[in-house]
XYZ file of C-alpha atoms in Angstrom:
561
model
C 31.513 1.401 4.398
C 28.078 0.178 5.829
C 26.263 -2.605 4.370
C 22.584 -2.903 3.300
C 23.075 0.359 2.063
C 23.942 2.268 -1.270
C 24.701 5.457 0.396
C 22.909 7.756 -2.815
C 20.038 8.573 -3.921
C 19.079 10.142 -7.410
C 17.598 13.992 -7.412
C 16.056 14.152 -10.851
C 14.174 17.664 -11.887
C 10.866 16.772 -14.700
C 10.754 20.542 -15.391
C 14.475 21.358 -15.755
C 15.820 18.048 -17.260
C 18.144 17.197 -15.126
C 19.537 14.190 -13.306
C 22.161 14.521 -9.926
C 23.498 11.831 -7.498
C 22.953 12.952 -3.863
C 24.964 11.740 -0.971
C 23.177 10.274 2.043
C 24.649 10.562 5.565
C 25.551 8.158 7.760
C 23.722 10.528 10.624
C 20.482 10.364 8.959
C 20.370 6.654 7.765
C 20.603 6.132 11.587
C 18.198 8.261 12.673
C 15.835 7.082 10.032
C 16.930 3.763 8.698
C 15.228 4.368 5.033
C 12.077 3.793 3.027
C 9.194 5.594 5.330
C 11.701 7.161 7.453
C 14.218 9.049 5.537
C 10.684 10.017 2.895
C 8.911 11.267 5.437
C 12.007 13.361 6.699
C 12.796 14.593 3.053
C 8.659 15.476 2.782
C 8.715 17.146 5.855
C 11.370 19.105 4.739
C 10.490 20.039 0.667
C 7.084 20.495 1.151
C 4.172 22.518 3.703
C 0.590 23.100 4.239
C 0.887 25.664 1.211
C 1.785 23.010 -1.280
C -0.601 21.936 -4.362
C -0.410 17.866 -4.385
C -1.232 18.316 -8.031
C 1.551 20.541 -8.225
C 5.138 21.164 -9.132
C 6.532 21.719 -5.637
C 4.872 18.150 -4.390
C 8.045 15.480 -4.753
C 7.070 11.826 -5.860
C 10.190 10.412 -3.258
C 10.906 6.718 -3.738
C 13.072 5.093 -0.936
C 14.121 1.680 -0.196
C 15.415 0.449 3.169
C 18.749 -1.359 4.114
C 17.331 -4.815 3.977
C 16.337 -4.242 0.416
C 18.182 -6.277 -2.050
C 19.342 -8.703 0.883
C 18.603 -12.100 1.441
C 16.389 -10.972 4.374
C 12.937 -12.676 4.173
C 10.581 -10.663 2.645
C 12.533 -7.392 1.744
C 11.633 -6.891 -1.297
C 9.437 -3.840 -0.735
C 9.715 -0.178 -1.084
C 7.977 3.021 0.001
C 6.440 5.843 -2.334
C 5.691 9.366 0.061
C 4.177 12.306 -1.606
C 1.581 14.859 0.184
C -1.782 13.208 -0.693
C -3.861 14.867 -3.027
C -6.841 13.029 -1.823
C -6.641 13.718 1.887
C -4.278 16.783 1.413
C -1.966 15.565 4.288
C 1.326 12.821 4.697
C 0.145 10.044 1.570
C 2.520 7.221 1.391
C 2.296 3.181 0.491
C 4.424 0.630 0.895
C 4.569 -2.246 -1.528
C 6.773 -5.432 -2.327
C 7.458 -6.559 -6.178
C 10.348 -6.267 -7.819
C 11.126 -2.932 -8.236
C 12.732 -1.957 -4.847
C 15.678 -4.620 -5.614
C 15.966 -3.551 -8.627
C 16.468 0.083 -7.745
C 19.427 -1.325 -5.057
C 20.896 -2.995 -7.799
C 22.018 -0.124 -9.737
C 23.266 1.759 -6.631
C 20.971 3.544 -5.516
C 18.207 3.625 -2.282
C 16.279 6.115 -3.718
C 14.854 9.024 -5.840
C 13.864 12.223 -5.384
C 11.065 13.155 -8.411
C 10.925 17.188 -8.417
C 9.027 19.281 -10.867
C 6.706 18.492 -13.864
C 7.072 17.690 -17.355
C 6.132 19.183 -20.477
C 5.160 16.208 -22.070
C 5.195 12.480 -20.908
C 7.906 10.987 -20.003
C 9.738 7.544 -18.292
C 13.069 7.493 -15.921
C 15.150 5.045 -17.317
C 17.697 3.626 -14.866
C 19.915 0.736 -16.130
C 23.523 -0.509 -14.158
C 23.945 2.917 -12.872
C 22.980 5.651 -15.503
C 19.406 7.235 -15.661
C 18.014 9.251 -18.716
C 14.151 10.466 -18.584
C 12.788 8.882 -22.263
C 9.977 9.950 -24.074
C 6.746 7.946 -23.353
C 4.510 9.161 -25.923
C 4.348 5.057 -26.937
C 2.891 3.986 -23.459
C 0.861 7.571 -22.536
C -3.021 5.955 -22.462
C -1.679 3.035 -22.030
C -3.394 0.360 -19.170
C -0.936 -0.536 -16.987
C -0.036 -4.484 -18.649
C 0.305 -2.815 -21.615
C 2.845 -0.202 -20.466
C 4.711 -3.063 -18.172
C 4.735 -5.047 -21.898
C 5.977 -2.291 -24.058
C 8.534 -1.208 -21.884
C 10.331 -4.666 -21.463
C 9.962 -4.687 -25.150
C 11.892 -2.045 -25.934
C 14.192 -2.590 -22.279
C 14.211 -6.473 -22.185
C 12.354 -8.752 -19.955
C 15.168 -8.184 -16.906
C 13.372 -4.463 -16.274
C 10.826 -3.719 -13.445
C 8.486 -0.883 -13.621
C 6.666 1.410 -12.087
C 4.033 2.723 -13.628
C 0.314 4.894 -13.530
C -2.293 3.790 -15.767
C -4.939 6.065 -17.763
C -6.591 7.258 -14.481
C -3.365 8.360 -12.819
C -3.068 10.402 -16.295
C -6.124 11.740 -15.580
C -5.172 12.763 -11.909
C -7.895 10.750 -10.699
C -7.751 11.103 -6.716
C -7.728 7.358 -5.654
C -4.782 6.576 -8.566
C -2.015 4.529 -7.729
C 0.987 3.373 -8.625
C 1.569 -0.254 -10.512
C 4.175 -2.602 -10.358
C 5.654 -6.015 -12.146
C 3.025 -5.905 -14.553
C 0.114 -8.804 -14.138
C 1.517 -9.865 -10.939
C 0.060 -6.411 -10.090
C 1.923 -4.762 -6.998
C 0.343 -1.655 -5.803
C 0.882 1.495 -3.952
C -2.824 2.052 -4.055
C -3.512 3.761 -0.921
C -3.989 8.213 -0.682
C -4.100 8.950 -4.377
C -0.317 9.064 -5.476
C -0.725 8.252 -8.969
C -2.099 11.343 -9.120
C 0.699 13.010 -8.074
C 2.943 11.006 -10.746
C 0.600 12.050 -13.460
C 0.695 15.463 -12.259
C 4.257 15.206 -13.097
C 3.472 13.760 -16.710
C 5.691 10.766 -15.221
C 4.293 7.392 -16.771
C 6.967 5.154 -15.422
C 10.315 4.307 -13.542
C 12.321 1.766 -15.367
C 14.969 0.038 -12.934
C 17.822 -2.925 -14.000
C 20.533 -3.643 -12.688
C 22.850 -6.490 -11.449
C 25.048 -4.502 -8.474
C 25.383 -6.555 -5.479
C 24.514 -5.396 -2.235
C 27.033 -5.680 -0.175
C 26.078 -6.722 3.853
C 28.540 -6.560 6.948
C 28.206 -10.254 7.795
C 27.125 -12.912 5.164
C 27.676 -16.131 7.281
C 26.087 -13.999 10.323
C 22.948 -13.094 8.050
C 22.491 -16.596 6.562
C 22.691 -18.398 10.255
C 20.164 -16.217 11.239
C 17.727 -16.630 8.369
C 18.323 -20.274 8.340
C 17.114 -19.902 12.168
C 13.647 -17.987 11.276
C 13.158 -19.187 7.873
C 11.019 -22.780 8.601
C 8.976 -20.616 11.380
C 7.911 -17.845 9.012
C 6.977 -20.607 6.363
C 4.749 -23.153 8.676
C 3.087 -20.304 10.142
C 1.646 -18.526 6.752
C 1.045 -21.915 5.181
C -2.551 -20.324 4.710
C -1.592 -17.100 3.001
C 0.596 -19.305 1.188
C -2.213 -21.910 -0.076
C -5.045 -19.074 -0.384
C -3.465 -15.900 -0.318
C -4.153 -13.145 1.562
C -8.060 -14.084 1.452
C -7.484 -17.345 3.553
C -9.022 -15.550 6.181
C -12.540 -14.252 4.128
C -14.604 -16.545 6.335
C -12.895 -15.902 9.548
C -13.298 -12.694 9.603
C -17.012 -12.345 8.421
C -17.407 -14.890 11.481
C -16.218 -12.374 14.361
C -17.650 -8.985 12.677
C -14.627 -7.968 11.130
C -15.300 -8.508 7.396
C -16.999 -4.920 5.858
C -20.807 -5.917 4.827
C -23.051 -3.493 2.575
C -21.336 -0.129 3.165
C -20.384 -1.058 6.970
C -24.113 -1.348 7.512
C -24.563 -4.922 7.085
C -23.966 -7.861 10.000
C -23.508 -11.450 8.535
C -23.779 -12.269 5.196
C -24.313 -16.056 4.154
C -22.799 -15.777 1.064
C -19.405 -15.664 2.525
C -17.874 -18.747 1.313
C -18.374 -17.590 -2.368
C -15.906 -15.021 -1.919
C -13.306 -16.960 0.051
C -9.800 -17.547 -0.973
C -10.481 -21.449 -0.489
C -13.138 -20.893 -3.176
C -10.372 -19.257 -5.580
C -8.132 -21.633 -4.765
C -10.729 -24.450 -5.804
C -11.664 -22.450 -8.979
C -10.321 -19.736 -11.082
C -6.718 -20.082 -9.014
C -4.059 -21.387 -11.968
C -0.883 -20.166 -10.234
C 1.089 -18.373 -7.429
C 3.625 -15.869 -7.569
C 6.413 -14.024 -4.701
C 7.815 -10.768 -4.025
C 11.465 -10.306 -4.339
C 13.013 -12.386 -1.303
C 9.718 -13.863 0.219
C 9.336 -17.410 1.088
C 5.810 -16.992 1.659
C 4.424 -16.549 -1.611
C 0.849 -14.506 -1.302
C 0.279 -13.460 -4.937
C -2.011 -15.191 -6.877
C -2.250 -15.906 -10.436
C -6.233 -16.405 -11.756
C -8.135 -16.958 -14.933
C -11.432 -16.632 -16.178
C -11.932 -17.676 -19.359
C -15.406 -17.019 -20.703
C -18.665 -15.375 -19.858
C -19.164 -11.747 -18.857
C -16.154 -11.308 -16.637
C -13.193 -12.905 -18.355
C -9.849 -11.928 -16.362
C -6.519 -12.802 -16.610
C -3.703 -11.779 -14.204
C -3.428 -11.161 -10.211
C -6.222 -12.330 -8.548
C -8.114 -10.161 -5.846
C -6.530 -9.602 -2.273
C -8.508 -9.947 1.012
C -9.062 -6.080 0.942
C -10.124 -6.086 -2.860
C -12.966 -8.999 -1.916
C -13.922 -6.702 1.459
C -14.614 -4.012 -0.877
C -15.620 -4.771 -3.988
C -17.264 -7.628 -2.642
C -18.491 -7.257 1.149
C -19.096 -3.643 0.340
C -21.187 -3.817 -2.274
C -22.749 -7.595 -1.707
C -21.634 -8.614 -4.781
C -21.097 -12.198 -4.096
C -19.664 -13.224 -7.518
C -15.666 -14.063 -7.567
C -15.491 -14.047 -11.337
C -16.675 -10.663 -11.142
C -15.080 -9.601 -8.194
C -11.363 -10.838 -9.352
C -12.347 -9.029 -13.011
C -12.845 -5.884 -10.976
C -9.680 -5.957 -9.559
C -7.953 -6.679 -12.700
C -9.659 -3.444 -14.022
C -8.495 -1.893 -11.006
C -4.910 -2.587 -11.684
C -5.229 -1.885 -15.191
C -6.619 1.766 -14.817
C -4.230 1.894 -11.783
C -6.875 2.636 -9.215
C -6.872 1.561 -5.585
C -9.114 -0.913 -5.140
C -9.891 0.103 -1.757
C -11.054 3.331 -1.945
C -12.884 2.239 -5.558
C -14.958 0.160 -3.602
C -15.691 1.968 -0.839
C -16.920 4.967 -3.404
C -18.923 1.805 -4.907
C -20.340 1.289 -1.950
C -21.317 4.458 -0.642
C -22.709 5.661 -4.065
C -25.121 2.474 -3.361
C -25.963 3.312 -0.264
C -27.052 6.748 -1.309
C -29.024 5.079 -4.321
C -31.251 3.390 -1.952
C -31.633 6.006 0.192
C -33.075 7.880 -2.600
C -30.372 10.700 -2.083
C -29.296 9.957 -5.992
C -31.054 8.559 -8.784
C -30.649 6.783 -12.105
C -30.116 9.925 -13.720
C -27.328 10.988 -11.581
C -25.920 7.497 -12.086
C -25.741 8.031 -16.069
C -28.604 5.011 -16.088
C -26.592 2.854 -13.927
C -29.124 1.117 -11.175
C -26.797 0.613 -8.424
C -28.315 -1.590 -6.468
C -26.741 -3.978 -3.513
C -24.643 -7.454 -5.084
C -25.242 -5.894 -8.841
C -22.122 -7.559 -10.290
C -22.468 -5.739 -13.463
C -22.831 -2.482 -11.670
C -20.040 -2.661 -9.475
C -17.774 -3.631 -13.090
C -19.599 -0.682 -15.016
C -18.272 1.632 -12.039
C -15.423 0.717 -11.834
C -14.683 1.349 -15.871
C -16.460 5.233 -14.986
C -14.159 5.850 -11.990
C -11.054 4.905 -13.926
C -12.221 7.053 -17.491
C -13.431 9.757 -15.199
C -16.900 9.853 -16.766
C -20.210 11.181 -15.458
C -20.368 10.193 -11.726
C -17.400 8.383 -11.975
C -15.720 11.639 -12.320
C -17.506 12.423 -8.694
C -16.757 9.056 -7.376
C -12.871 8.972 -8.300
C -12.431 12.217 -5.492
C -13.301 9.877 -2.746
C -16.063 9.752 -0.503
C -15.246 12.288 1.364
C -15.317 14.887 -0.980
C -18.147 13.144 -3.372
C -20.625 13.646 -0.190
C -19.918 17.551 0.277
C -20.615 18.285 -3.184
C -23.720 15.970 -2.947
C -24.711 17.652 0.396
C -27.443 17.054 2.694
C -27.048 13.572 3.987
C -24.792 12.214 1.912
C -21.995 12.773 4.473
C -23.710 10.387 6.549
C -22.693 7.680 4.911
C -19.214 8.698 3.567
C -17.062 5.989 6.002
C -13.199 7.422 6.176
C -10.837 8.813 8.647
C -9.158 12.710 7.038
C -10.324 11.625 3.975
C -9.223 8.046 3.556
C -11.823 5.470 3.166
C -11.460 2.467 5.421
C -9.869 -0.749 4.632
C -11.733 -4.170 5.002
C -11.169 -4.276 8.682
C -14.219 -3.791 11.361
C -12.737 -1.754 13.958
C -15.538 -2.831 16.153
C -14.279 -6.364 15.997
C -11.072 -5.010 17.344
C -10.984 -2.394 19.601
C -7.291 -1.027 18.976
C -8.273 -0.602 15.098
C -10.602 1.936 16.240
C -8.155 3.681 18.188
C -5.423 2.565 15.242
C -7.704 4.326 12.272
C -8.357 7.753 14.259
C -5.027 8.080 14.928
C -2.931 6.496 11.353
C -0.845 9.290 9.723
C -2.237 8.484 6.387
C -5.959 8.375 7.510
C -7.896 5.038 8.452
C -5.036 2.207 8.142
C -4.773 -1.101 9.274
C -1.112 -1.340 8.467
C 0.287 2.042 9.948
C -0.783 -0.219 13.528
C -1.686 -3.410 12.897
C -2.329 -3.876 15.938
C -5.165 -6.866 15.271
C -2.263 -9.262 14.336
C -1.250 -8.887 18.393
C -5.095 -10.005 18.501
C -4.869 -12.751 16.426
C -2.080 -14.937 16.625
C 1.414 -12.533 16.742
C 3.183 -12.324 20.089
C 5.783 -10.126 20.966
C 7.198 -10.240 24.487
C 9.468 -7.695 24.387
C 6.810 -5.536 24.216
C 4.614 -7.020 26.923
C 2.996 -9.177 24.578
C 3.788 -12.938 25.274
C 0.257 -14.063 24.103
C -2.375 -12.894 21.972
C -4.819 -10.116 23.410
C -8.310 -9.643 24.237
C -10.244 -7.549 21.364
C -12.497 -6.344 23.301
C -10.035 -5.033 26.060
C -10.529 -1.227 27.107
C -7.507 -1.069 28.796
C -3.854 -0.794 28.044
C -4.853 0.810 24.522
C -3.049 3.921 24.032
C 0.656 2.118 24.819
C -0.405 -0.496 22.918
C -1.224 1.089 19.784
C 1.991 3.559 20.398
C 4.000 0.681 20.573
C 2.859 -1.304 17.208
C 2.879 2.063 15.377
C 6.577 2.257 16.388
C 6.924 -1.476 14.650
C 5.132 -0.395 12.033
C 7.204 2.217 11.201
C 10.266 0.319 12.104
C 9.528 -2.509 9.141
C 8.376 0.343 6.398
C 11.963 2.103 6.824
C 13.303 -1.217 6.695
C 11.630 -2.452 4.033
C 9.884 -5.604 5.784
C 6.327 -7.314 5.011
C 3.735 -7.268 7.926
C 3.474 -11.042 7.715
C 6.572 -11.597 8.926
C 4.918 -10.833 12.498
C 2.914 -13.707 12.194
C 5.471 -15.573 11.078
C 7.488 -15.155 14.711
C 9.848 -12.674 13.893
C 10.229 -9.913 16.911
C 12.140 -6.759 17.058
C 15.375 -9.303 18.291
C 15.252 -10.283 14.726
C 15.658 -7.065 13.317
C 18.275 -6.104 15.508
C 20.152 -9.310 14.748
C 19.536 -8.411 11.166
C 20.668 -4.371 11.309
C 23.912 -6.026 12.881
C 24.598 -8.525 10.263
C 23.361 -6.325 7.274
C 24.467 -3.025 7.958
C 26.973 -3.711 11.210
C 25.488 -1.891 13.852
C 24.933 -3.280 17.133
C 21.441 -1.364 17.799
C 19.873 -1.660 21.098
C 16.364 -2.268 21.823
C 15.494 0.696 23.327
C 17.148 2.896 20.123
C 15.187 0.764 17.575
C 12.108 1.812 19.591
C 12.863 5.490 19.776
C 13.673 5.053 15.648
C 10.234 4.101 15.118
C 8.547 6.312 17.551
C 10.958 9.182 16.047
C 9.717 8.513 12.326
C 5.840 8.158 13.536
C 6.331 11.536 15.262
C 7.468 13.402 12.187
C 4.689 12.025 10.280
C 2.555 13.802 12.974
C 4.009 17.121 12.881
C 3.755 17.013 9.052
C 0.259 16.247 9.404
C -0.111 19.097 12.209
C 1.838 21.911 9.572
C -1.246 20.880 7.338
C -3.917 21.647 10.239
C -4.559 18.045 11.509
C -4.742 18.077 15.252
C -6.705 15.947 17.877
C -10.099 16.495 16.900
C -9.354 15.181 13.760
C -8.558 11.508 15.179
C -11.673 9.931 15.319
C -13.900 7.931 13.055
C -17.107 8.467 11.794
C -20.370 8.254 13.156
């Protein structure tokens, strides 16, 4: 019997009722490994370019990886896959919580959602058993308010995942909430859609299975090893979460100003996470397994922008702050709470922000097409007002909540201009001109412009990794070297979403001999170097050919003028 693993995974059918354990092979958890890799297989497989998102033939899959459930630093993550119904090609999003240990914990890596509903519903999964439950008591619900009624009625033990009132909606840049206020998303390429497609509010997991790994004392050496490494080198994430680095980045070019128009912006240290930390900070918060501890816990307690909950990531302050100039953190960490409520990426919600700004001083919209809203740069109250319109779906909201891509072909003339993305994604708060390989890492990402599906910056930054003919930190600004080089940390990345490891872990020291020493002691096999590589370069691949069956091919990987 292999460790790490469960070996099943649940098939449940929305449409016909019905519930079925499904045996995994040993032959494709080694081809694969899990989360990213064995989704994208089943995707690849269930769906083609012919298939609705919004529709009934479009699975929601949910996988977890071997380390999942382990004592393996930071493995409490997941992976959601679906076809995207806002780019229309591979849509997945990998996110840490709760949840995915949970899911382990009753006995199984993953599920397979097929079909839709007739009404709303919740999978219920306790020690073992699943039932689909009505959810007529949480449908409308925000997403703290469906996390809170379901523990309720389930006990506080439970984690969810959940949509919120825009997902209902099948608003395009929906996603998918977890562990209530401490607010872990799968925000990225519209899957909440998909999941309210299905009339699917939640998935309930609790259990208290143990999973089982090939070599405890092995495992435990070998953590003991890393551990003090991973935790003095994200001391800053850990004391200002994943904003520590606000004011660094604005200082090379990297941080996104005014709709990517914008240079430097003085204000920068009003956003920072040193300036949450020395304000509306009241708390911090981990994932399952993590001894780094990112999540942060905020409050505001009076004036316009009263917020209580997760405070606002580095990407949420790029966005809904950098992108818009809006240079107030009350406002910006009560956007992102509204984000999380509605269950709306808060990426791509301020990136629509943005660009709808950008057109408003262009003159290419005006105050009647914004329902009265003057959305002018660093208007706090307009960026909040938005945000409430995208996630109702009202008036140019409605417009907005498609993406920018699609918002500036039914605006027409130059509107497109200004519409930033990569196949319809909208870009994270990353500058590819600060770093050369993001430019070459967003034309090329499966999912459309990522930072994550490459991450190649951290290589630029501090992250080494010599077995890949990285002993130091690169040049930025390098031309050469930068197709291997991307190739290569795609391959990683692909290697720690099947996995199931967080991204910081690479600046934390940990190298590819780590997870090798950790597939050994976890699952008990000996893995070479050169077959991990060829796993991730195999699972990066498939992606590809996915995205080629829906009529993606090289002239689609670039970026925007």
């Amino acid at each position: 019997m292999l460790g790490g693993y469960c070996g099943k995974i649940l098939r449940v059918d929305l449409e016909k009722k019905e519930i079925r354990e499904e045996t995994l092979p040993e032959e494709l958890l080694r081809k694969y490994l899990g989360g990213s890799g064995i989704g994208a297989r089943l995707l690849y497989d269930m769906t083609d370019e012919k298939t609705d998102p919004l529709g009934p033939g479009n699975p929601l899959i949910y996988m977890t990886g071997p380390f999942a459930g382990t004592p393996v630093p930071t493995s409490g993550r997941h992976q959601i896959i679906a076809k995207s119904p806002l780019t229309g090609i591979y849509g997945e999003g990998d996110v840490g919580g709760t949840w995915g240990a949970g899911l382990k914990r009753c006995g199984f890596d993953g599920i397979v959602i097929e079909g839709q509903s007739g009404g709303p519903v919740y999978i219920l999964i306790e020690e073992g058993k699943a039932s689909l439950e009505d959810a007529g008591f949480i449908w409308g619900k925000d997403t703290y308010e469906t996390d809170r009624l379901i523990k309720e009625r389930h006990g506080e033990a439970v984690s969810v995942s959940c949509i919120g009132p825009s997902g209902e909606k099948l608003v395009k840049l929906s996603s998918i909430m977890h562990d209530g206020k401490d607010a872990r998303a799968v925000g990225r390429t519209g899957l909440g859609a998909v999941m309210g497609s299905k009339k699917l509010k939640a998935v309930v997991v609790s259990g208290s299975r143990t999973v089982k790994v090939a070599d405890e004392n092995g495992l435990k050496q070998s953590i003991k090893d890393i551990a003090p490494g991973i935790v003095k080198n994200t001391n800053a994430i850990k004391q200002h979460g994943t904003a520590a680095g606000v004011i660094g980045t604005e200082a090379i070019g990297d941080f996104p100003l005014k709709n990517w128009s914008g240079a430097t912006w003085d204000k920068i240290e009003n956003v920072s996470g040193q300036r949450m930390t020395e304000t509306i900070l009241t708390g911090r918060y981990f994932c399952e397994s993590c001894i780094i501890g990112c999540g942060r816990e905020v409050e505001v307690k009076e004036g316009p922008f009263v917020t209580g909950g997760a405070g606002p990531e580095y990407e949420t302050i790029g966005t809904l702050g950098g992108m818009c100039l809006v240079d107030n953190l009350e406002a910006i960490a009560h956007g992102s709470e509204l984000c999380n409520r509605y269950g709306i990426d808060t990426i791509s919600t301020g990136s629509a922000i943005a660009f709808a700004m950008e057109l408003y001083e262009k003159g290419l919209i005006g105050i009647d097409d914004t329902g009265g809203i003057e959305l002018t740069w660093g208007n706090a109250e307009a960026m909040v007002e938005m945000i409430h319109r995208i996630g109702r779906k009202e008036g140019i909201g409605e417009l907005l909540g498609n993406g920018v891509r699609e918002a500036a072909a039914r605006i027409g003339g130059r509107a497109v201009e200004y519409a930033i993305h990569v196949k319809g994604l909208e870009f994270p708060a990353h500058d590819p001109r600060a770093y050369n390989s993001l430019a070459l890492g967003y034309a090329t990402s499966n999912r459309g412009a990522c930072h994550l599906q490459g991450a190649s910056y951290f290589f630029e930054k501090t992250a080494t990794m010599p077995e890949l003919g990285i002993p130091e930190p690169k040049d930025r600004h390098r031309l050469d070297d930068q197709g291997e080089f991307q190739k290569n940390t795609q391959n990683i990345m692909c290697l720690m979403d099947s996995l199931k490891l967080c991204k910081f872990l690479l600046y934390g020291g940990v190298r590819t001999t780590h997870m090798r020493e950790w597939l050994k002691y976890v699952v008990g096999w000996d893995i070479g170097f050169e077959e991990l590589m060829e796993i991730g370069d195999r699972v990066f691949n498939l992606k590809r050919m996915y995205n080629v069956k829906c009529g993606i091919s090289r002239k689609d990987d670039t970026l925007p003028p």
